[in-house]
């Protein structure tokens, strides 16, 4: 079978406008996929150059396929399971920042370049004071970017129209702000001229972004079958869900230069991404954290099973629509649309999302994702949000165990063991407290300010309600307790 190449596709030569640090599945199925559509629709005429930003790994597959690959999106669309495939041709080249340093560095002098995209993992945006300007390249991503920008500044003599727009998609809050701080600190460390710092401020734009799409990657088990369907072999095939959202926060309006929404793409330009972040954390992530532990103790193993379980589905929907959405500030229509999209995503038959994988570090997740809704609801409504309160009782039931083995607390479901994975201090607390009296255990958890940042036991009615939920979970089982309170 022939390998995907220009013999199969018609690849249009375009001016390189985007340099992308990272060649992984997410960027290819999200950013490069969107730019490919925008190119096809005629609203953006730009090629992408991928940069391998780490010293190991190979770009051999990219060059063998002339930097083309297939994205297949799979999920529920208009109520039906659907798959759609696109050959992405927006990538012009791929370069190794270490093995091809001169070729990589030359892109700093490219007149058409305007955007820098990055996904160097959450640990990628860090200040490393061991980076030096004479390294080829510096070790850290901010180091590479600082040197790249400085060489561009020097080549174009500080021309204000040759600044670049940074579009980091690393999953940290205010990613653009942190990236800019690192670059500026390195400029000071390297004793670069004041004019460069001024050019960074005035000619360059560091956006902060929020991205959302589940990308399931290379479908190893199905690849051969899909190649037969496509009629060609694709070693870079990547799969993901249809849903996507890219929120770009910037002090300067870049929507005219990067007009992806004009191609019908789910990109939002804003000067404040926080409401969108809050919506995602509290509805999508909050829903996960509020139902997965109860669902697991009811006998389910993946999210899809949970959505097919009437008890869990009802509990999840009531949590979102009755207790989370009323506490959020965005227009109700937007919140309802997003919440319904979340439910559709949870029902995706192509995604086997493990409940135990979602359960990792549930204490800090409950604090970040569920507690703000819990507190806001109680303050606004003057009563306890019973579904969110029950989710905390479910967490306490899930974290019940007295033995720590390796890096996990050992819990039990129907006689079978499961692993609770969290920080060791958290696991040691539950190992010492969870085997005791319900009332004492509940008070110990709720009053632990290291967990919650405050004493939840001091809130009116909270301790009594959660102890009651936990008592019934222990005595009758999770499903019977759900039936007692919510069915």
Short mmCIF file of C-alpha atoms in Angstrom, two decimals:
data_model
loop_
_atom_site.label_atom_id
_atom_site.label_comp_id
_atom_site.label_asym_id
_atom_site.label_seq_id
_atom_site.Cartn_x
_atom_site.Cartn_y
_atom_site.Cartn_z
CA UNK A 1 0.00 0.00 0.00
CA UNK A 2 1.32 3.43 -0.97
CA UNK A 3 2.44 5.82 1.79
CA UNK A 4 0.55 9.12 2.02
CA UNK A 5 2.37 11.60 -0.23
CA UNK A 6 1.83 14.25 -2.89
CA UNK A 7 0.97 11.43 -5.28
CA UNK A 8 -2.30 11.19 -3.36
CA UNK A 9 -2.91 14.83 -2.41
CA UNK A 10 -2.60 18.25 -3.99
CA UNK A 11 -0.47 20.27 -1.58
CA UNK A 12 -0.49 24.02 -2.19
CA UNK A 13 2.71 25.96 -1.51
CA UNK A 14 1.96 28.78 0.92
CA UNK A 15 4.08 31.42 2.68
CA UNK A 16 5.25 30.17 6.06
CA UNK A 17 3.40 32.19 8.69
CA UNK A 18 3.47 29.82 11.65
CA UNK A 19 6.41 28.28 13.50
CA UNK A 20 5.21 25.55 15.85
CA UNK A 21 7.27 24.24 18.77
CA UNK A 22 6.00 20.69 19.14
CA UNK A 23 4.87 18.09 16.63
CA UNK A 24 2.66 15.97 18.87
CA UNK A 25 -0.84 14.63 18.38
CA UNK A 26 -2.71 17.49 20.04
CA UNK A 27 -1.21 20.29 17.97
CA UNK A 28 -1.65 18.34 14.74
CA UNK A 29 -5.31 17.46 15.45
CA UNK A 30 -6.17 20.91 16.81
CA UNK A 31 -4.09 23.88 15.63
CA UNK A 32 -2.79 22.50 12.32
CA UNK A 33 -6.19 20.97 11.54
CA UNK A 34 -7.90 24.34 12.03
CA UNK A 35 -5.33 26.23 9.97
CA UNK A 36 -5.78 23.64 7.20
CA UNK A 37 -9.51 24.38 7.09
CA UNK A 38 -8.88 28.15 7.18
CA UNK A 39 -6.48 27.77 4.25
CA UNK A 40 -9.03 25.73 2.30
CA UNK A 41 -11.75 28.29 3.00
CA UNK A 42 -9.52 31.09 1.75
CA UNK A 43 -9.45 33.11 4.97
CA UNK A 44 -5.83 32.32 5.92
CA UNK A 45 -3.04 31.65 3.46
CA UNK A 46 -0.24 30.29 5.59
CA UNK A 47 2.04 27.29 5.96
CA UNK A 48 3.33 25.83 9.21
CA UNK A 49 6.83 24.67 10.07
CA UNK A 50 7.02 22.16 12.91
CA UNK A 51 9.99 22.40 15.27
CA UNK A 52 11.12 19.37 17.25
CA UNK A 53 12.11 21.20 20.45
CA UNK A 54 13.78 18.30 22.26
CA UNK A 55 17.10 16.55 21.50
CA UNK A 56 15.66 13.04 21.16
CA UNK A 57 13.13 11.56 18.76
CA UNK A 58 12.95 11.62 14.98
CA UNK A 59 11.15 13.52 12.23
CA UNK A 60 11.63 10.67 9.76
CA UNK A 61 7.90 9.88 9.45
CA UNK A 62 7.10 13.53 8.72
CA UNK A 63 9.61 13.74 5.90
CA UNK A 64 8.57 10.35 4.49
CA UNK A 65 4.99 11.63 4.18
CA UNK A 66 6.00 15.15 3.07
CA UNK A 67 4.55 16.48 6.34
CA UNK A 68 1.02 15.33 5.48
CA UNK A 69 -1.21 13.24 7.72
CA UNK A 70 -4.83 12.31 8.34
CA UNK A 71 -7.00 13.54 11.20
CA UNK A 72 -10.10 11.47 11.90
CA UNK A 73 -12.66 13.01 14.24
CA UNK A 74 -15.05 10.52 15.87
CA UNK A 75 -18.01 11.12 18.09
CA UNK A 76 -21.68 11.95 18.36
CA UNK A 77 -22.85 14.49 15.77
CA UNK A 78 -26.53 15.40 15.55
CA UNK A 79 -27.34 12.47 17.79
CA UNK A 80 -25.54 9.86 15.68
CA UNK A 81 -22.03 8.31 15.87
CA UNK A 82 -20.01 9.78 13.01
CA UNK A 83 -16.46 9.74 11.70
CA UNK A 84 -14.94 12.37 9.44
CA UNK A 85 -11.44 12.32 7.97
CA UNK A 86 -9.26 15.09 6.57
CA UNK A 87 -5.79 14.96 5.06
CA UNK A 88 -3.98 17.93 6.61
CA UNK A 89 -1.63 19.67 4.16
CA UNK A 90 -1.01 22.90 6.08
CA UNK A 91 2.41 21.76 7.37
CA UNK A 92 5.17 22.88 4.99
CA UNK A 93 8.17 21.37 6.76
CA UNK A 94 9.52 19.91 10.00
CA UNK A 95 12.88 20.84 11.47
CA UNK A 96 15.03 19.56 14.33
CA UNK A 97 16.13 22.46 16.55
CA UNK A 98 19.15 20.42 17.66
CA UNK A 99 20.15 18.38 14.63
CA UNK A 100 19.34 21.14 12.11
CA UNK A 101 20.06 24.22 14.15
CA UNK A 102 21.07 26.52 11.28
CA UNK A 103 17.97 25.66 9.26
CA UNK A 104 15.80 26.20 12.34
CA UNK A 105 17.46 29.50 13.27
CA UNK A 106 17.07 30.82 9.71
CA UNK A 107 13.30 30.97 10.21
CA UNK A 108 13.88 33.93 12.56
CA UNK A 109 14.83 35.91 9.45
CA UNK A 110 11.78 34.87 7.42
CA UNK A 111 9.80 37.93 6.38
CA UNK A 112 6.42 36.13 6.20
CA UNK A 113 6.59 34.62 9.70
CA UNK A 114 4.00 36.03 12.11
CA UNK A 115 2.88 33.39 14.64
CA UNK A 116 4.62 31.13 17.15
CA UNK A 117 2.56 28.19 18.46
CA UNK A 118 3.82 25.97 21.27
CA UNK A 119 2.83 22.93 23.26
CA UNK A 120 5.88 21.96 25.28
CA UNK A 121 3.91 20.38 28.17
CA UNK A 122 2.97 22.12 31.41
CA UNK A 123 6.61 21.91 32.52
CA UNK A 124 7.82 23.58 29.32
CA UNK A 125 7.20 27.19 30.30
CA UNK A 126 9.87 27.54 32.98
CA UNK A 127 12.71 29.98 33.58
CA UNK A 128 16.08 28.23 33.39
CA UNK A 129 18.95 30.46 34.48
CA UNK A 130 21.47 28.01 33.05
CA UNK A 131 20.35 28.85 29.50
CA UNK A 132 22.86 30.97 27.59
CA UNK A 133 22.56 33.05 24.45
CA UNK A 134 25.43 31.19 22.79
CA UNK A 135 23.72 27.78 23.10
CA UNK A 136 22.52 26.27 19.82
CA UNK A 137 19.81 26.06 20.95
CA UNK A 138 19.18 26.95 24.62
CA UNK A 139 17.67 24.06 26.60
CA UNK A 140 14.31 25.44 27.72
CA UNK A 141 11.47 26.51 25.45
CA UNK A 142 11.53 30.11 26.78
CA UNK A 143 15.28 30.09 26.15
CA UNK A 144 14.80 28.95 22.56
CA UNK A 145 12.08 31.55 22.05
CA UNK A 146 14.07 34.39 23.63
CA UNK A 147 17.07 33.70 21.38
CA UNK A 148 14.85 33.26 18.30
CA UNK A 149 13.11 36.58 18.94
CA UNK A 150 16.40 38.36 19.61
CA UNK A 151 17.88 37.12 16.34
CA UNK A 152 14.76 38.31 14.53
CA UNK A 153 14.99 41.68 16.26
CA UNK A 154 18.63 42.04 15.18
CA UNK A 155 18.04 40.89 11.60
CA UNK A 156 15.18 43.35 11.03
CA UNK A 157 16.84 46.12 13.06
CA UNK A 158 13.96 46.26 15.52
CA UNK A 159 11.33 46.94 12.85
CA UNK A 160 7.98 47.24 14.65
CA UNK A 161 6.14 45.32 11.92
CA UNK A 162 8.38 42.28 12.33
CA UNK A 163 7.23 41.36 15.83
CA UNK A 164 5.58 37.96 16.33
CA UNK A 165 2.38 36.74 17.95
CA UNK A 166 2.86 34.01 20.53
CA UNK A 167 0.07 31.41 20.82
CA UNK A 168 1.07 29.00 23.62
CA UNK A 169 -1.41 26.19 24.29
CA UNK A 170 0.36 24.63 27.28
CA UNK A 171 -2.19 23.69 29.95
CA UNK A 172 -1.31 26.24 32.60
CA UNK A 173 -3.25 29.33 33.65
CA UNK A 174 -2.15 32.55 31.92
CA UNK A 175 0.31 30.64 29.76
CA UNK A 176 1.19 33.68 27.65
CA UNK A 177 1.85 35.85 30.67
CA UNK A 178 4.20 33.29 32.16
CA UNK A 179 5.97 32.75 28.83
CA UNK A 180 6.55 36.48 28.43
CA UNK A 181 7.90 36.75 31.98
CA UNK A 182 10.41 33.97 31.27
CA UNK A 183 11.56 35.56 28.01
CA UNK A 184 12.03 38.97 29.66
CA UNK A 185 13.98 37.45 32.57
CA UNK A 186 16.28 35.71 30.12
CA UNK A 187 16.79 38.96 28.19
CA UNK A 188 17.87 40.63 31.42
CA UNK A 189 20.06 37.63 32.37
CA UNK A 190 21.76 37.78 28.97
CA UNK A 191 22.18 41.58 29.28
CA UNK A 192 20.42 42.24 25.98
CA UNK A 193 19.88 45.84 24.99
CA UNK A 194 16.94 47.87 26.21
CA UNK A 195 15.70 48.26 22.65
CA UNK A 196 14.97 44.52 22.50
CA UNK A 197 12.88 44.66 25.67
CA UNK A 198 10.98 47.60 24.21
CA UNK A 199 10.44 45.65 20.95
CA UNK A 200 9.08 42.72 22.98
CA UNK A 201 6.56 45.05 24.61
CA UNK A 202 5.50 47.03 21.57
CA UNK A 203 5.98 44.78 18.53
CA UNK A 204 5.30 41.31 19.96
CA UNK A 205 2.05 39.93 21.33
CA UNK A 206 1.96 37.20 23.96
CA UNK A 207 -1.55 35.76 24.04
CA UNK A 208 -2.92 33.47 26.74
CA UNK A 209 -5.07 30.66 25.47
CA UNK A 210 -7.52 28.01 26.59
CA UNK A 211 -7.84 24.90 24.44
CA UNK A 212 -10.30 22.04 24.60
CA UNK A 213 -10.42 18.87 22.53
CA UNK A 214 -9.88 15.24 23.48
CA UNK A 215 -7.22 13.89 21.12
CA UNK A 216 -6.93 10.11 21.37
CA UNK A 217 -3.82 9.92 19.19
CA UNK A 218 -2.61 7.18 16.88
CA UNK A 219 -5.18 4.33 16.75
CA UNK A 220 -2.69 1.47 16.84
CA UNK A 221 -5.30 -1.30 17.02
CA UNK A 222 -7.30 0.09 14.08
CA UNK A 223 -4.57 1.58 11.90
CA UNK A 224 -4.37 -1.22 9.32
CA UNK A 225 -8.15 -1.27 8.89
CA UNK A 226 -8.27 2.51 8.49
CA UNK A 227 -5.49 2.42 5.91
CA UNK A 228 -7.60 -0.01 3.89
CA UNK A 229 -10.53 2.43 4.07
CA UNK A 230 -8.32 5.39 3.09
CA UNK A 231 -6.49 3.55 0.33
CA UNK A 232 -3.09 4.65 1.64
CA UNK A 233 -0.77 4.07 4.61
CA UNK A 234 -0.46 6.87 7.17
CA UNK A 235 2.05 6.50 10.00
CA UNK A 236 1.02 9.91 11.40
CA UNK A 237 -2.72 9.25 11.56
CA UNK A 238 -4.29 10.93 14.59
CA UNK A 239 -7.81 10.61 16.03
CA UNK A 240 -9.84 12.92 18.24
CA UNK A 241 -13.32 14.08 19.14
CA UNK A 242 -15.36 16.51 17.00
CA UNK A 243 -15.71 19.08 19.81
CA UNK A 244 -13.12 21.84 19.91
CA UNK A 245 -12.72 25.25 21.51
CA UNK A 246 -9.80 27.69 21.28
CA UNK A 247 -10.10 30.83 23.38
CA UNK A 248 -7.39 33.42 22.66
CA UNK A 249 -6.92 36.27 25.13
CA UNK A 250 -4.98 39.27 23.92
CA UNK A 251 -4.65 42.92 24.80
CA UNK A 252 -4.37 43.68 21.09
CA UNK A 253 -6.91 42.51 18.55
CA UNK A 254 -5.39 39.85 16.28
CA UNK A 255 -8.66 38.52 14.87
CA UNK A 256 -8.05 40.21 11.52
CA UNK A 257 -4.69 38.51 11.10
CA UNK A 258 -5.83 35.12 12.35
CA UNK A 259 -9.44 35.00 11.11
CA UNK A 260 -10.21 31.36 11.87
CA UNK A 261 -13.81 32.07 12.98
CA UNK A 262 -14.54 33.23 9.43
CA UNK A 263 -13.98 29.62 8.37
CA UNK A 264 -16.60 28.45 10.88
CA UNK A 265 -13.97 27.32 13.37
CA UNK A 266 -14.60 27.36 17.15
CA UNK A 267 -12.11 30.12 17.97
CA UNK A 268 -12.99 32.93 20.38
CA UNK A 269 -10.98 36.15 20.63
CA UNK A 270 -11.35 37.97 23.94
CA UNK A 271 -9.57 40.30 26.33
CA UNK A 272 -10.61 38.06 29.26
CA UNK A 273 -10.56 34.27 29.01
CA UNK A 274 -11.36 33.71 32.70
CA UNK A 275 -15.14 33.18 32.24
CA UNK A 276 -14.41 30.51 29.62
CA UNK A 277 -11.83 28.90 31.87
CA UNK A 278 -14.30 28.94 34.76
CA UNK A 279 -16.99 27.42 32.54
CA UNK A 280 -14.70 24.58 31.44
CA UNK A 281 -13.33 23.87 34.92
CA UNK A 282 -16.66 23.96 36.70
CA UNK A 283 -18.88 22.27 34.11
CA UNK A 284 -16.64 19.84 32.19
CA UNK A 285 -13.96 19.09 34.77
CA UNK A 286 -16.35 19.61 37.69
CA UNK A 287 -18.80 17.11 36.24
CA UNK A 288 -16.05 14.53 35.89
CA UNK A 289 -14.86 14.98 39.44
CA UNK A 290 -18.37 15.03 40.91
CA UNK A 291 -19.60 11.76 39.39
CA UNK A 292 -16.64 9.49 38.57
CA UNK A 293 -15.97 8.23 42.10
CA UNK A 294 -19.60 7.43 42.79
CA UNK A 295 -19.85 5.83 39.36
CA UNK A 296 -16.79 3.67 39.95
CA UNK A 297 -18.17 2.46 43.28
CA UNK A 298 -21.43 1.64 41.48
CA UNK A 299 -19.48 -0.80 39.29
CA UNK A 300 -18.67 1.28 36.19
CA UNK A 301 -15.18 1.54 34.72
CA UNK A 302 -15.35 4.17 31.96
CA UNK A 303 -17.20 7.41 31.32
CA UNK A 304 -19.33 5.92 28.54
CA UNK A 305 -20.66 3.23 30.93
CA UNK A 306 -21.47 6.00 33.39
CA UNK A 307 -23.57 7.81 30.80
CA UNK A 308 -25.42 4.57 30.07
CA UNK A 309 -26.13 4.15 33.80
CA UNK A 310 -29.44 5.92 34.48
CA UNK A 311 -28.59 6.64 38.12
CA UNK A 312 -25.21 8.23 37.35
CA UNK A 313 -26.43 10.12 34.31
CA UNK A 314 -29.29 11.66 36.29
CA UNK A 315 -26.95 12.57 39.13
CA UNK A 316 -24.46 14.19 36.74
CA UNK A 317 -27.11 16.22 34.90
CA UNK A 318 -28.66 17.49 38.14
CA UNK A 319 -25.22 18.51 39.40
CA UNK A 320 -24.46 20.53 36.26
CA UNK A 321 -27.83 22.10 35.53
CA UNK A 322 -29.18 22.61 39.06
CA UNK A 323 -26.08 23.38 41.09
CA UNK A 324 -23.17 24.47 38.86
CA UNK A 325 -24.71 26.57 36.10
CA UNK A 326 -26.66 28.83 38.52
CA UNK A 327 -23.33 29.96 40.03
CA UNK A 328 -21.70 31.05 36.74
CA UNK A 329 -21.72 34.51 35.14
CA UNK A 330 -21.75 33.83 31.40
CA UNK A 331 -25.08 34.11 29.52
CA UNK A 332 -27.33 31.19 30.40
CA UNK A 333 -27.78 30.17 26.76
CA UNK A 334 -24.01 29.80 26.35
CA UNK A 335 -23.76 27.77 29.54
CA UNK A 336 -26.59 25.45 28.56
CA UNK A 337 -25.11 24.95 25.09
CA UNK A 338 -21.72 24.13 26.58
CA UNK A 339 -23.22 21.78 29.18
CA UNK A 340 -25.17 19.87 26.53
CA UNK A 341 -22.00 19.61 24.44
CA UNK A 342 -20.20 18.18 27.50
CA UNK A 343 -22.84 15.48 27.88
CA UNK A 344 -22.53 14.61 24.18
CA UNK A 345 -18.76 14.34 24.62
CA UNK A 346 -19.20 12.02 27.61
CA UNK A 347 -21.38 9.80 25.39
CA UNK A 348 -18.71 9.47 22.68
CA UNK A 349 -18.58 5.72 21.84
CA UNK A 350 -15.06 6.08 20.42
CA UNK A 351 -13.50 7.34 23.66
CA UNK A 352 -12.82 4.81 26.43
CA UNK A 353 -12.04 7.23 29.26
CA UNK A 354 -11.11 5.31 32.42
CA UNK A 355 -12.75 6.45 35.66
CA UNK A 356 -9.64 5.44 37.60
CA UNK A 357 -7.48 7.66 35.40
CA UNK A 358 -9.82 10.58 36.08
CA UNK A 359 -9.71 9.76 39.80
CA UNK A 360 -6.01 10.70 40.14
CA UNK A 361 -5.48 13.46 42.71
CA UNK A 362 -9.20 13.82 43.37
CA UNK A 363 -8.76 15.84 46.57
CA UNK A 364 -7.05 18.76 44.82
CA UNK A 365 -9.38 18.32 41.83
CA UNK A 366 -12.49 18.56 44.03
CA UNK A 367 -11.11 21.71 45.62
CA UNK A 368 -10.38 23.37 42.25
CA UNK A 369 -13.33 22.10 40.25
CA UNK A 370 -16.25 21.49 42.62
CA UNK A 371 -15.68 23.52 45.77
CA UNK A 372 -16.15 26.95 44.10
CA UNK A 373 -19.60 25.86 42.85
CA UNK A 374 -20.36 24.27 46.24
CA UNK A 375 -19.56 27.47 48.15
CA UNK A 376 -21.17 29.82 45.62
CA UNK A 377 -24.40 27.82 45.56
CA UNK A 378 -24.65 27.74 49.33
CA UNK A 379 -24.02 31.49 49.51
CA UNK A 380 -26.51 32.34 46.75
CA UNK A 381 -29.27 29.87 47.60
CA UNK A 382 -28.86 29.70 51.36
CA UNK A 383 -28.94 25.92 51.28
CA UNK A 384 -26.66 22.96 50.69
CA UNK A 385 -26.06 21.82 47.08
CA UNK A 386 -26.94 18.22 47.82
CA UNK A 387 -25.42 16.64 44.70
CA UNK A 388 -22.08 18.37 45.18
CA UNK A 389 -22.18 17.49 48.88
CA UNK A 390 -22.85 13.86 47.99
CA UNK A 391 -19.89 13.94 45.58
CA UNK A 392 -17.64 14.82 48.52
CA UNK A 393 -19.07 11.91 50.50
CA UNK A 394 -18.39 9.70 47.48
CA UNK A 395 -14.79 10.94 47.47
CA UNK A 396 -14.46 9.96 51.12
CA UNK A 397 -15.91 6.53 50.37
CA UNK A 398 -13.54 6.04 47.42
CA UNK A 399 -10.54 7.13 49.54
CA UNK A 400 -11.35 4.55 52.20
CA UNK A 401 -8.49 2.15 52.93
CA UNK A 402 -5.86 1.44 55.54
CA UNK A 403 -3.03 0.03 53.43
CA UNK A 404 -0.60 2.02 51.29
CA UNK A 405 1.18 -0.17 48.79
CA UNK A 406 3.83 1.49 46.67
CA UNK A 407 2.46 4.92 45.78
CA UNK A 408 -1.23 4.08 46.17
CA UNK A 409 -3.84 3.62 48.87
CA UNK A 410 -5.62 0.29 48.41
CA UNK A 411 -9.40 0.54 48.24
CA UNK A 412 -11.94 -2.21 47.66
CA UNK A 413 -14.92 -2.50 45.33
CA UNK A 414 -16.99 -5.65 45.60
CA UNK A 415 -14.06 -7.57 47.05
CA UNK A 416 -11.63 -6.45 44.33
CA UNK A 417 -8.78 -4.05 44.99
CA UNK A 418 -8.30 -0.69 43.28
CA UNK A 419 -5.59 1.95 43.65
CA UNK A 420 -6.19 5.45 44.96
CA UNK A 421 -3.42 7.67 43.58
CA UNK A 422 -2.70 11.05 45.14
CA UNK A 423 0.07 12.91 46.98
CA UNK A 424 1.59 10.70 49.66
CA UNK A 425 0.61 13.08 52.47
CA UNK A 426 -3.01 12.84 51.29
CA UNK A 427 -2.89 9.05 51.15
CA UNK A 428 -1.33 8.82 54.60
CA UNK A 429 -4.11 11.00 56.02
CA UNK A 430 -6.85 8.79 54.59
CA UNK A 431 -5.06 5.59 55.59
CA UNK A 432 -5.04 6.81 59.20
CA UNK A 433 -8.55 8.30 59.29
CA UNK A 434 -10.85 6.45 56.85
CA UNK A 435 -11.18 3.24 58.85
CA UNK A 436 -12.70 4.96 61.87
CA UNK A 437 -16.12 6.14 62.97
CA UNK A 438 -18.11 7.94 60.24
CA UNK A 439 -18.60 11.09 62.29
CA UNK A 440 -14.95 11.35 63.27
CA UNK A 441 -13.79 10.59 59.74
CA UNK A 442 -16.12 13.19 58.24
CA UNK A 443 -15.00 15.88 60.67
CA UNK A 444 -11.32 15.10 60.06
CA UNK A 445 -11.74 15.42 56.29
CA UNK A 446 -13.90 18.54 56.29
CA UNK A 447 -11.76 20.37 58.83
CA UNK A 448 -8.49 19.65 57.00
CA UNK A 449 -7.50 23.11 55.82
CA UNK A 450 -4.52 21.74 53.91
CA UNK A 451 -7.05 20.06 51.61
CA UNK A 452 -9.59 22.83 51.18
CA UNK A 453 -7.90 26.06 52.23
CA UNK A 454 -10.60 26.52 54.87
CA UNK A 455 -12.56 24.56 57.47
CA UNK A 456 -15.58 23.15 55.61
CA UNK A 457 -16.93 21.66 58.84
CA UNK A 458 -17.67 25.20 60.03
CA UNK A 459 -20.26 25.69 57.26
CA UNK A 460 -23.82 25.33 58.46
CA UNK A 461 -25.24 21.83 57.96
CA UNK A 462 -22.36 20.52 55.84
CA UNK A 463 -20.85 18.05 58.28
CA UNK A 464 -24.19 16.56 59.29
CA UNK A 465 -25.30 16.07 55.68
CA UNK A 466 -22.06 14.53 54.44
CA UNK A 467 -21.78 12.22 57.45
CA UNK A 468 -25.32 11.04 56.74
CA UNK A 469 -24.51 10.38 53.08
CA UNK A 470 -21.33 8.50 53.97
CA UNK A 471 -23.07 6.42 56.64
CA UNK A 472 -25.61 5.20 54.07
CA UNK A 473 -22.93 4.55 51.44
CA UNK A 474 -21.08 2.36 53.92
CA UNK A 475 -24.17 0.57 55.18
CA UNK A 476 -26.10 0.04 51.94
CA UNK A 477 -23.62 0.60 49.11
CA UNK A 478 -23.20 3.47 46.68
CA UNK A 479 -26.11 2.67 44.38
CA UNK A 480 -28.58 2.21 47.22
CA UNK A 481 -27.47 5.53 48.71
CA UNK A 482 -27.97 7.27 45.36
CA UNK A 483 -31.46 5.80 45.15
CA UNK A 484 -32.28 6.90 48.66
CA UNK A 485 -31.38 10.54 48.09
CA UNK A 486 -31.78 11.23 44.36
CA UNK A 487 -34.09 8.74 42.66
#
